[in-house]
Amino acid sequence: MSQPTPADLAARVRDGDLRFHELEDHADADADAAAAARRLLVAEATDADLDPLGEYAFDAAAVHGSNIENTLGGVQVPVGVAGPVTVDGGAGTAERYLPLATTEGALVASINRGCSVVEDAGGATARVTKSGMTRAPVFQVAGVAEAEALVAWLRDNVPALREAAESTTSHGELLDVTPYVVGNNVFCRFRYDTKDAMGMNMATIATREACDVIEAETDASLVALSGNLCSDKKPAAINAVEGRGRSVVADATVPRETVEERLHTTPEAIAEINTRKNLVGSAKAGALGFNAHVANAVAAMFLATGQDEAQVVEGANAITTAETTADGDLYVSVSLASLEVGTVGGGTKLPTQQASLEILGVAGGGDPAGSNADALAESIAVCALAGELSLLAALGSRHLSSAHAELGR
């Protein structure tokens, strides 16, 4: 039997023989035909031209169900590159090009300028200082006395919880469980080493298994597998303080002459702008993050490398510092508290995202496990550092508006 055409599949949906979300389940249909049929149906309903969405480089069958549902096609975002910049990282030292997917004019140019200045200064240093993906279920107990009893039980039974959690994965390791009591609610923040995977799904599945042990052995009742103390895809002070995913710091020292000749300002001006803008201004605004535009670098590299774009919320939770050294040079750093990244799983396996990871030299699992994700985190931190330096300098030289007028329109 010949394969049905997209028009055939669309007709069967109109006739009620197939459901819109079940097109791939047709015995003789392939995923590309199903996506094309959806484009026909949605174009009819909305009078939109959806032909551009039909131009994509991934295997529709591979992404359906694992990355997306009701596949329609793909959206293209321009990808630029900044660098090279030397990253002296805990996962290794390398000269790296930084792939950035964005539609914001001037962003790649600005980060590239920052990379060039950092490279002239000898490169940047970056280190992952803490690592661990979290999931925090919430349990209900009868009252405060029972809450205290559950906390004591958790303290004494981490090995049993570890055995249960790790039975669900060949890679993840339960690092610790931290309880938080609010009335008759007990939140248990599980933290895992997820190696080169971002690990949110891994942590969720493992925690569910551990929750069964808690319910079987105590009087606590699981209310929700996620109690928002994780805290995933939301601005949260706990992530700024305790970290989530990878906490990573990058810094560089730029000679005074380089600041003056390349950035057309001074170390003192950049340090003052950083204090008054990034620190005082952010504090007055009540911001969870004291930086100029770290989200720009994080979002662009997340899109390019197949990360979960919603986790830019936590990834941009960063503090930028700048000061003049005793020798009159500029010291600048950026500390990202909760950068959730991976080099395996999720969107990292798509062909264009794989290409971006290959540009960085971190595609797939690292040796030792976790080293590629560490290297990716360190690269993103250096990218953010370059972006912060360039923007602060543009403010110091009063070139910000002219740069956007020239490149951003």
Tab-separated table of C-alpha atoms in Angstrom:
chain	number	residue	atom	x	y	z
A	1	MET	CA	0.000	0.000	0.000
A	2	SER	CA	1.357	3.439	-0.945
A	3	GLN	CA	1.951	6.001	1.726
A	4	PRO	CA	-0.867	8.527	2.146
A	5	THR	CA	-0.099	12.070	1.060
A	6	PRO	CA	-0.401	15.024	3.465
A	7	ALA	CA	-3.613	15.960	1.667
A	8	ASP	CA	-4.986	12.449	2.266
A	9	LEU	CA	-4.170	12.634	5.959
A	10	ALA	CA	-5.676	16.109	6.277
A	11	ALA	CA	-8.866	14.873	4.603
A	12	ARG	CA	-9.138	12.003	7.094
A	13	VAL	CA	-8.873	14.477	9.982
A	14	ARG	CA	-11.632	16.613	8.445
A	15	ASP	CA	-13.793	13.494	8.030
A	16	GLY	CA	-13.217	12.487	11.650
A	17	ASP	CA	-11.370	9.261	10.809
A	18	LEU	CA	-8.157	10.510	12.448
A	19	ARG	CA	-7.486	12.923	15.270
A	20	PHE	CA	-5.148	15.851	14.775
A	21	HIS	CA	-2.727	14.587	17.433
A	22	GLU	CA	-2.787	10.994	16.152
A	23	LEU	CA	-1.557	11.527	12.591
A	24	GLU	CA	1.763	9.779	13.238
A	25	ASP	CA	-0.160	6.726	14.463
A	26	HIS	CA	-1.565	6.055	10.995
A	27	ALA	CA	-0.116	2.722	9.922
A	28	ASP	CA	1.257	3.993	6.616
A	29	ALA	CA	2.052	7.635	7.470
A	30	ASP	CA	5.488	8.998	8.212
A	31	ALA	CA	6.227	11.889	10.543
A	32	ASP	CA	7.063	14.357	7.767
A	33	ALA	CA	3.729	13.674	6.054
A	34	ALA	CA	1.930	14.093	9.379
A	35	ALA	CA	3.630	17.452	9.957
A	36	ALA	CA	2.737	18.556	6.423
A	37	ALA	CA	-0.889	17.513	6.975
A	38	ARG	CA	-1.023	19.619	10.145
A	39	ARG	CA	0.359	22.594	8.233
A	40	LEU	CA	-2.430	22.199	5.675
A	41	LEU	CA	-5.095	22.014	8.374
A	42	VAL	CA	-3.746	24.935	10.414
A	43	ALA	CA	-3.240	27.053	7.275
A	44	GLU	CA	-6.890	26.467	6.370
A	45	ALA	CA	-8.032	27.454	9.849
A	46	THR	CA	-5.841	30.543	10.198
A	47	ASP	CA	-5.196	31.671	6.601
A	48	ALA	CA	-1.465	31.751	7.447
A	49	ASP	CA	1.371	30.893	5.075
A	50	LEU	CA	3.061	27.969	6.837
A	51	ASP	CA	5.406	26.896	4.044
A	52	PRO	CA	8.474	28.365	5.837
A	53	LEU	CA	7.768	26.105	8.821
A	54	GLY	CA	8.171	23.111	6.521
A	55	GLU	CA	11.871	23.833	5.975
A	56	TYR	CA	13.719	22.034	8.749
A	57	ALA	CA	16.849	19.901	9.105
A	58	PHE	CA	15.812	17.457	11.811
A	59	ASP	CA	14.203	14.038	11.499
A	60	ALA	CA	10.531	14.614	12.270
A	61	ALA	CA	10.115	11.034	13.475
A	62	ALA	CA	12.988	11.456	15.922
A	63	VAL	CA	11.600	14.584	17.567
A	64	HIS	CA	7.930	13.581	17.679
A	65	GLY	CA	7.071	12.504	21.192
A	66	SER	CA	10.589	12.884	22.589
A	67	ASN	CA	10.993	16.624	21.942
A	68	ILE	CA	7.606	17.849	20.774
A	69	GLU	CA	4.002	16.858	20.085
A	70	ASN	CA	1.655	17.837	17.225
A	71	THR	CA	4.736	18.512	15.082
A	72	LEU	CA	4.131	21.286	12.572
A	73	GLY	CA	7.657	22.002	11.372
A	74	GLY	CA	10.559	24.074	12.599
A	75	VAL	CA	11.439	27.682	13.379
A	76	GLN	CA	14.809	28.974	12.229
A	77	VAL	CA	16.821	31.356	14.414
A	78	PRO	CA	19.988	32.938	12.979
A	79	VAL	CA	23.198	31.631	14.534
A	80	GLY	CA	26.330	33.723	14.836
A	81	VAL	CA	29.674	33.025	16.424
A	82	ALA	CA	31.827	34.998	18.839
A	83	GLY	CA	35.468	34.418	19.623
A	84	PRO	CA	37.749	32.673	19.685
A	85	VAL	CA	38.365	33.176	23.371
A	86	THR	CA	40.599	31.096	25.620
A	87	VAL	CA	38.680	29.448	28.455
A	88	ASP	CA	40.914	28.252	31.280
A	89	GLY	CA	38.387	25.911	32.862
A	90	GLY	CA	38.256	23.155	35.414
A	91	ALA	CA	37.121	20.899	32.570
A	92	GLY	CA	40.187	21.841	30.533
A	93	THR	CA	41.765	24.808	28.789
A	94	ALA	CA	40.813	25.491	25.195
A	95	GLU	CA	40.385	28.237	22.644
A	96	ARG	CA	36.646	28.216	22.001
A	97	TYR	CA	34.283	29.724	19.454
A	98	LEU	CA	30.903	30.541	21.029
A	99	PRO	CA	27.757	29.809	18.957
A	100	LEU	CA	24.903	32.241	19.625
A	101	ALA	CA	21.341	31.916	18.301
A	102	THR	CA	19.518	35.235	18.427
A	103	THR	CA	17.428	37.718	16.482
A	104	GLU	CA	18.768	40.708	18.449
A	105	GLY	CA	21.017	42.877	16.318
A	106	ALA	CA	24.274	44.012	17.985
A	107	LEU	CA	24.320	41.140	20.497
A	108	VAL	CA	26.846	38.905	18.720
A	109	ALA	CA	28.948	41.936	17.794
A	110	SER	CA	28.997	43.095	21.414
A	111	ILE	CA	29.919	39.682	22.839
A	112	ASN	CA	32.518	39.245	20.102
A	113	ARG	CA	34.089	42.552	21.109
A	114	GLY	CA	34.180	41.411	24.721
A	115	CYS	CA	35.770	38.100	23.684
A	116	SER	CA	38.418	39.913	21.664
A	117	VAL	CA	39.341	42.138	24.610
A	118	VAL	CA	39.400	39.194	27.017
A	119	GLU	CA	41.573	37.210	24.601
A	120	ASP	CA	44.017	40.105	24.287
A	121	ALA	CA	44.206	40.073	28.085
A	122	GLY	CA	45.219	36.392	28.115
A	123	GLY	CA	41.789	34.765	28.170
A	124	ALA	CA	39.347	34.091	30.981
A	125	THR	CA	39.316	31.660	33.874
A	126	ALA	CA	36.143	29.721	34.704
A	127	ARG	CA	35.264	27.097	37.287
A	128	VAL	CA	32.171	25.111	38.223
A	129	THR	CA	32.011	25.562	42.000
A	130	LYS	CA	28.957	23.428	42.759
A	131	SER	CA	26.861	20.948	40.822
A	132	GLY	CA	23.537	19.252	41.445
A	133	MET	CA	20.080	19.084	39.870
A	134	THR	CA	17.245	19.366	42.387
A	135	ARG	CA	13.674	18.179	42.782
A	136	ALA	CA	11.708	19.062	45.924
A	137	PRO	CA	8.477	17.162	46.627
A	138	VAL	CA	6.119	18.430	49.329
A	139	PHE	CA	4.643	16.088	51.956
A	140	GLN	CA	1.775	16.697	54.346
A	141	VAL	CA	2.075	15.611	57.988
A	142	ALA	CA	-0.287	15.956	60.951
A	143	GLY	CA	1.589	18.811	62.583
A	144	VAL	CA	4.905	20.220	63.711
A	145	ALA	CA	5.828	17.228	65.911
A	146	GLU	CA	5.318	14.868	62.988
A	147	ALA	CA	7.282	17.216	60.756
A	148	GLU	CA	10.229	17.068	63.142
A	149	ALA	CA	9.965	13.276	63.229
A	150	LEU	CA	10.055	13.141	59.420
A	151	VAL	CA	13.121	15.393	59.350
A	152	ALA	CA	14.866	13.056	61.816
A	153	TRP	CA	13.861	10.014	59.733
A	154	LEU	CA	15.233	11.625	56.574
A	155	ARG	CA	18.523	12.344	58.326
A	156	ASP	CA	18.908	8.688	59.318
A	157	ASN	CA	17.707	7.087	56.079
A	158	VAL	CA	19.512	8.812	53.231
A	159	PRO	CA	21.151	5.473	52.204
A	160	ALA	CA	17.720	3.875	51.698
A	161	LEU	CA	16.532	6.875	49.688
A	162	ARG	CA	19.733	6.793	47.640
A	163	GLU	CA	19.243	3.115	46.839
A	164	ALA	CA	15.684	3.707	45.696
A	165	ALA	CA	16.475	6.800	43.650
A	166	GLU	CA	19.529	5.360	41.939
A	167	SER	CA	17.644	2.184	40.990
A	168	THR	CA	15.959	4.254	38.266
A	169	THR	CA	19.135	5.475	36.529
A	170	SER	CA	22.512	4.155	35.487
A	171	HIS	CA	24.084	7.612	35.636
A	172	GLY	CA	22.494	9.786	38.312
A	173	GLU	CA	23.735	9.875	41.908
A	174	LEU	CA	21.765	11.211	44.873
A	175	LEU	CA	24.029	13.673	46.676
A	176	ASP	CA	21.840	14.803	49.563
A	177	VAL	CA	18.307	15.506	50.784
A	178	THR	CA	17.587	18.787	52.595
A	179	PRO	CA	14.246	19.159	54.445
A	180	TYR	CA	12.357	22.436	54.943
A	181	VAL	CA	9.363	22.630	57.310
A	182	VAL	CA	6.473	25.068	56.908
A	183	GLY	CA	3.672	24.209	59.346
A	184	ASN	CA	2.393	20.763	58.426
A	185	ASN	CA	4.285	20.828	55.111
A	186	VAL	CA	7.682	19.203	54.710
A	187	PHE	CA	9.605	19.981	51.531
A	188	CYS	CA	12.432	17.554	50.720
A	189	ARG	CA	14.978	19.051	48.327
A	190	PHE	CA	16.723	16.121	46.600
A	191	ARG	CA	19.989	17.011	44.833
A	192	TYR	CA	21.585	14.778	42.171
A	193	ASP	CA	24.789	14.550	40.205
A	194	THR	CA	23.404	14.038	36.696
A	195	LYS	CA	26.789	13.887	34.871
A	196	ASP	CA	26.558	15.265	31.303
A	197	ALA	CA	22.748	15.379	31.255
A	198	MET	CA	20.872	18.463	32.386
A	199	GLY	CA	19.003	15.860	34.391
A	200	MET	CA	15.589	17.289	35.191
A	201	ASN	CA	13.732	14.200	33.988
A	202	MET	CA	16.307	11.952	35.645
A	203	ALA	CA	15.862	13.757	38.976
A	204	THR	CA	12.079	13.659	38.725
A	205	ILE	CA	11.881	9.915	38.051
A	206	ALA	CA	14.442	9.096	40.743
A	207	THR	CA	12.710	11.286	43.316
A	208	ARG	CA	9.359	9.623	42.638
A	209	GLU	CA	10.898	6.270	43.560
A	210	ALA	CA	12.358	7.725	46.761
A	211	CYS	CA	8.997	9.255	47.674
A	212	ASP	CA	7.459	5.766	47.650
A	213	VAL	CA	9.942	4.779	50.354
A	214	ILE	CA	9.089	7.839	52.457
A	215	GLU	CA	5.364	7.133	52.252
A	216	ALA	CA	5.863	3.443	53.026
A	217	GLU	CA	8.083	4.051	56.061
A	218	THR	CA	6.560	7.195	57.604
A	219	ASP	CA	3.175	8.803	58.202
A	220	ALA	CA	3.863	11.512	55.635
A	221	SER	CA	1.648	11.804	52.563
A	222	LEU	CA	3.015	12.997	49.234
A	223	VAL	CA	1.064	16.022	47.999
A	224	ALA	CA	3.074	16.938	44.908
A	225	LEU	CA	6.248	15.571	43.367
A	226	SER	CA	7.335	19.170	42.791
A	227	GLY	CA	6.694	21.564	45.642
A	228	ASN	CA	8.341	24.579	43.922
A	229	LEU	CA	11.286	24.574	46.305
A	230	CYS	CA	13.311	22.919	43.515
A	231	SER	CA	12.928	25.623	41.995
A	232	ASP	CA	12.508	24.970	38.276
A	233	LYS	CA	11.808	27.655	35.643
A	234	LYS	CA	10.929	30.344	38.177
A	235	PRO	CA	12.927	33.181	39.744
A	236	ALA	CA	13.892	31.922	43.212
A	237	ALA	CA	16.253	33.091	45.929
A	238	ILE	CA	17.015	29.490	46.933
A	239	ASN	CA	18.677	28.925	43.560
A	240	ALA	CA	20.702	32.113	43.969
A	241	VAL	CA	21.951	30.955	47.373
A	242	GLU	CA	22.085	27.142	47.163
A	243	GLY	CA	22.562	26.783	43.409
A	244	ARG	CA	20.849	24.467	40.951
A	245	GLY	CA	22.364	22.658	38.017
A	246	ARG	CA	25.851	24.147	37.883
A	247	SER	CA	27.111	27.154	39.827
A	248	VAL	CA	29.889	28.605	37.688
A	249	VAL	CA	32.160	31.645	37.953
A	250	ALA	CA	34.282	33.319	35.283
A	251	ASP	CA	36.768	36.178	35.589
A	252	ALA	CA	39.457	38.095	33.731
A	253	THR	CA	41.891	40.907	34.385
A	254	VAL	CA	42.145	43.430	31.546
A	255	PRO	CA	45.144	45.793	31.434
A	256	ARG	CA	44.392	49.494	31.734
A	257	GLU	CA	45.865	50.210	28.300
A	258	THR	CA	43.534	47.652	26.701
A	259	VAL	CA	40.503	49.168	28.417
A	260	GLU	CA	41.446	52.637	27.257
A	261	GLU	CA	42.515	51.746	23.705
A	262	ARG	CA	40.009	49.011	22.865
A	263	LEU	CA	36.988	49.946	24.975
A	264	HIS	CA	37.489	53.738	25.005
A	265	THR	CA	36.867	54.105	28.713
A	266	THR	CA	38.723	53.452	31.988
A	267	PRO	CA	38.753	50.703	34.624
A	268	GLU	CA	37.443	53.224	37.156
A	269	ALA	CA	34.475	54.149	34.963
A	270	ILE	CA	33.529	50.520	34.359
A	271	ALA	CA	33.819	49.701	38.073
A	272	GLU	CA	31.655	52.678	39.029
A	273	ILE	CA	28.993	51.873	36.434
A	274	ASN	CA	28.891	48.279	37.623
A	275	THR	CA	28.415	49.376	41.240
A	276	ARG	CA	25.767	51.999	40.571
A	277	LYS	CA	23.917	50.091	37.827
A	278	ASN	CA	24.346	46.368	38.435
A	279	LEU	CA	24.551	46.409	42.230
A	280	VAL	CA	22.707	49.487	43.565
A	281	GLY	CA	20.211	49.728	40.714
A	282	SER	CA	19.383	46.038	40.830
A	283	ALA	CA	19.000	46.162	44.624
A	284	LYS	CA	16.599	49.103	44.377
A	285	ALA	CA	14.615	47.203	41.732
A	286	GLY	CA	14.445	44.130	43.980
A	287	ALA	CA	16.062	42.064	41.239
A	288	LEU	CA	17.087	38.413	41.652
A	289	GLY	CA	20.335	38.913	39.814
A	290	PHE	CA	22.763	41.811	39.771
A	291	ASN	CA	24.033	42.079	36.196
A	292	ALA	CA	23.661	44.032	32.968
A	293	HIS	CA	22.355	41.450	30.486
A	294	VAL	CA	23.561	37.944	31.340
A	295	ALA	CA	20.236	36.583	30.054
A	296	ASN	CA	21.269	37.600	26.530
A	297	ALA	CA	24.333	35.357	26.516
A	298	VAL	CA	22.608	32.496	28.323
A	299	ALA	CA	19.537	32.535	26.072
A	300	ALA	CA	21.547	32.726	22.838
A	301	MET	CA	23.824	29.842	23.808
A	302	PHE	CA	20.889	27.822	25.181
A	303	LEU	CA	19.043	28.078	21.861
A	304	ALA	CA	22.163	27.277	19.859
A	305	THR	CA	23.108	24.199	21.903
A	306	GLY	CA	19.686	22.645	22.546
A	307	GLN	CA	19.168	23.532	26.206
A	308	ASP	CA	15.758	23.996	27.838
A	309	GLU	CA	15.091	27.629	26.957
A	310	ALA	CA	12.717	28.175	29.898
A	311	GLN	CA	15.614	27.596	32.287
A	312	VAL	CA	17.131	30.895	31.188
A	313	VAL	CA	15.080	32.180	34.145
A	314	GLU	CA	17.487	30.490	36.550
A	315	GLY	CA	20.541	30.603	34.290
A	316	ALA	CA	20.540	34.396	34.214
A	317	ASN	CA	20.521	34.565	38.039
A	318	ALA	CA	23.981	36.122	38.131
A	319	ILE	CA	26.120	38.737	39.864
A	320	THR	CA	28.682	40.807	37.973
A	321	THR	CA	31.568	42.468	39.821
A	322	ALA	CA	34.156	44.934	38.570
A	323	GLU	CA	37.001	46.689	40.365
A	324	THR	CA	40.295	48.407	39.735
A	325	THR	CA	43.304	46.358	40.809
A	326	ALA	CA	46.280	47.661	42.776
A	327	ASP	CA	48.116	47.980	39.454
A	328	GLY	CA	45.326	50.048	37.933
A	329	ASP	CA	43.958	47.280	35.710
A	330	LEU	CA	40.344	46.107	35.481
A	331	TYR	CA	39.222	42.944	37.256
A	332	VAL	CA	35.778	41.737	36.122
A	333	SER	CA	33.840	38.612	37.060
A	334	VAL	CA	30.435	37.034	36.606
A	335	SER	CA	28.967	34.380	38.932
A	336	LEU	CA	26.056	32.315	37.615
A	337	ALA	CA	24.364	30.535	40.509
A	338	SER	CA	22.049	28.125	38.725
A	339	LEU	CA	23.038	27.254	35.172
A	340	GLU	CA	21.166	24.117	34.102
A	341	VAL	CA	22.894	22.619	31.082
A	342	GLY	CA	23.673	19.261	29.499
A	343	THR	CA	25.431	17.870	26.454
A	344	VAL	CA	23.331	14.699	26.140
A	345	GLY	CA	19.568	14.249	26.011
A	346	GLY	CA	16.767	16.685	25.269
A	347	GLY	CA	17.347	19.099	22.418
A	348	THR	CA	21.089	18.460	22.293
A	349	LYS	CA	20.608	15.556	19.893
A	350	LEU	CA	19.053	17.662	17.122
A	351	PRO	CA	21.422	18.121	14.165
A	352	THR	CA	21.849	21.898	14.257
A	353	GLN	CA	22.237	21.887	18.024
A	354	GLN	CA	24.754	19.050	17.758
A	355	ALA	CA	26.701	21.193	15.306
A	356	SER	CA	26.863	24.029	17.838
A	357	LEU	CA	28.045	21.657	20.562
A	358	GLU	CA	30.698	20.370	18.162
A	359	ILE	CA	31.871	23.957	17.573
A	360	LEU	CA	32.475	24.135	21.313
A	361	GLY	CA	34.044	20.661	21.368
A	362	VAL	CA	31.592	19.355	23.987
A	363	ALA	CA	29.095	17.197	22.062
A	364	GLY	CA	27.935	14.009	23.783
A	365	GLY	CA	29.162	12.501	27.017
A	366	GLY	CA	32.509	13.579	28.412
A	367	ASP	CA	35.373	11.586	29.888
A	368	PRO	CA	35.161	11.696	32.826
A	369	ALA	CA	31.370	11.827	32.946
A	370	GLY	CA	30.159	15.352	33.493
A	371	SER	CA	33.221	17.056	32.024
A	372	ASN	CA	31.510	18.097	28.783
A	373	ALA	CA	28.600	19.689	30.626
A	374	ASP	CA	31.103	21.422	32.925
A	375	ALA	CA	32.976	22.732	29.884
A	376	LEU	CA	29.716	23.980	28.365
A	377	ALA	CA	28.815	25.765	31.613
A	378	GLU	CA	32.257	27.366	31.753
A	379	SER	CA	31.963	28.493	28.123
A	380	ILE	CA	28.574	30.081	28.761
A	381	ALA	CA	29.986	31.862	31.817
A	382	VAL	CA	32.860	33.298	29.755
A	383	CYS	CA	30.357	34.322	27.071
A	384	ALA	CA	28.335	36.147	29.736
A	385	LEU	CA	31.532	37.753	31.058
A	386	ALA	CA	32.399	39.041	27.585
A	387	GLY	CA	28.889	40.415	27.174
A	388	GLU	CA	28.960	42.166	30.540
A	389	LEU	CA	32.359	43.726	29.849
A	390	SER	CA	31.309	44.971	26.423
A	391	LEU	CA	28.038	46.487	27.619
A	392	LEU	CA	29.565	48.161	30.666
A	393	ALA	CA	32.244	49.628	28.407
A	394	ALA	CA	29.640	50.836	25.927
A	395	LEU	CA	27.899	52.647	28.766
A	396	GLY	CA	31.225	54.053	29.964
A	397	SER	CA	32.104	55.360	26.501
A	398	ARG	CA	28.463	56.356	25.820
A	399	HIS	CA	28.427	54.265	22.645
A	400	LEU	CA	25.445	52.059	23.560
A	401	SER	CA	22.771	53.914	21.611
A	402	SER	CA	24.950	54.404	18.535
A	403	ALA	CA	25.821	50.693	18.426
A	404	HIS	CA	22.157	49.718	18.518
A	405	ALA	CA	21.300	52.362	15.927
A	406	GLU	CA	23.957	50.965	13.587
A	407	LEU	CA	23.546	47.226	14.172
A	408	GLY	CA	20.137	46.686	15.745
A	409	ARG	CA	17.799	48.097	13.108
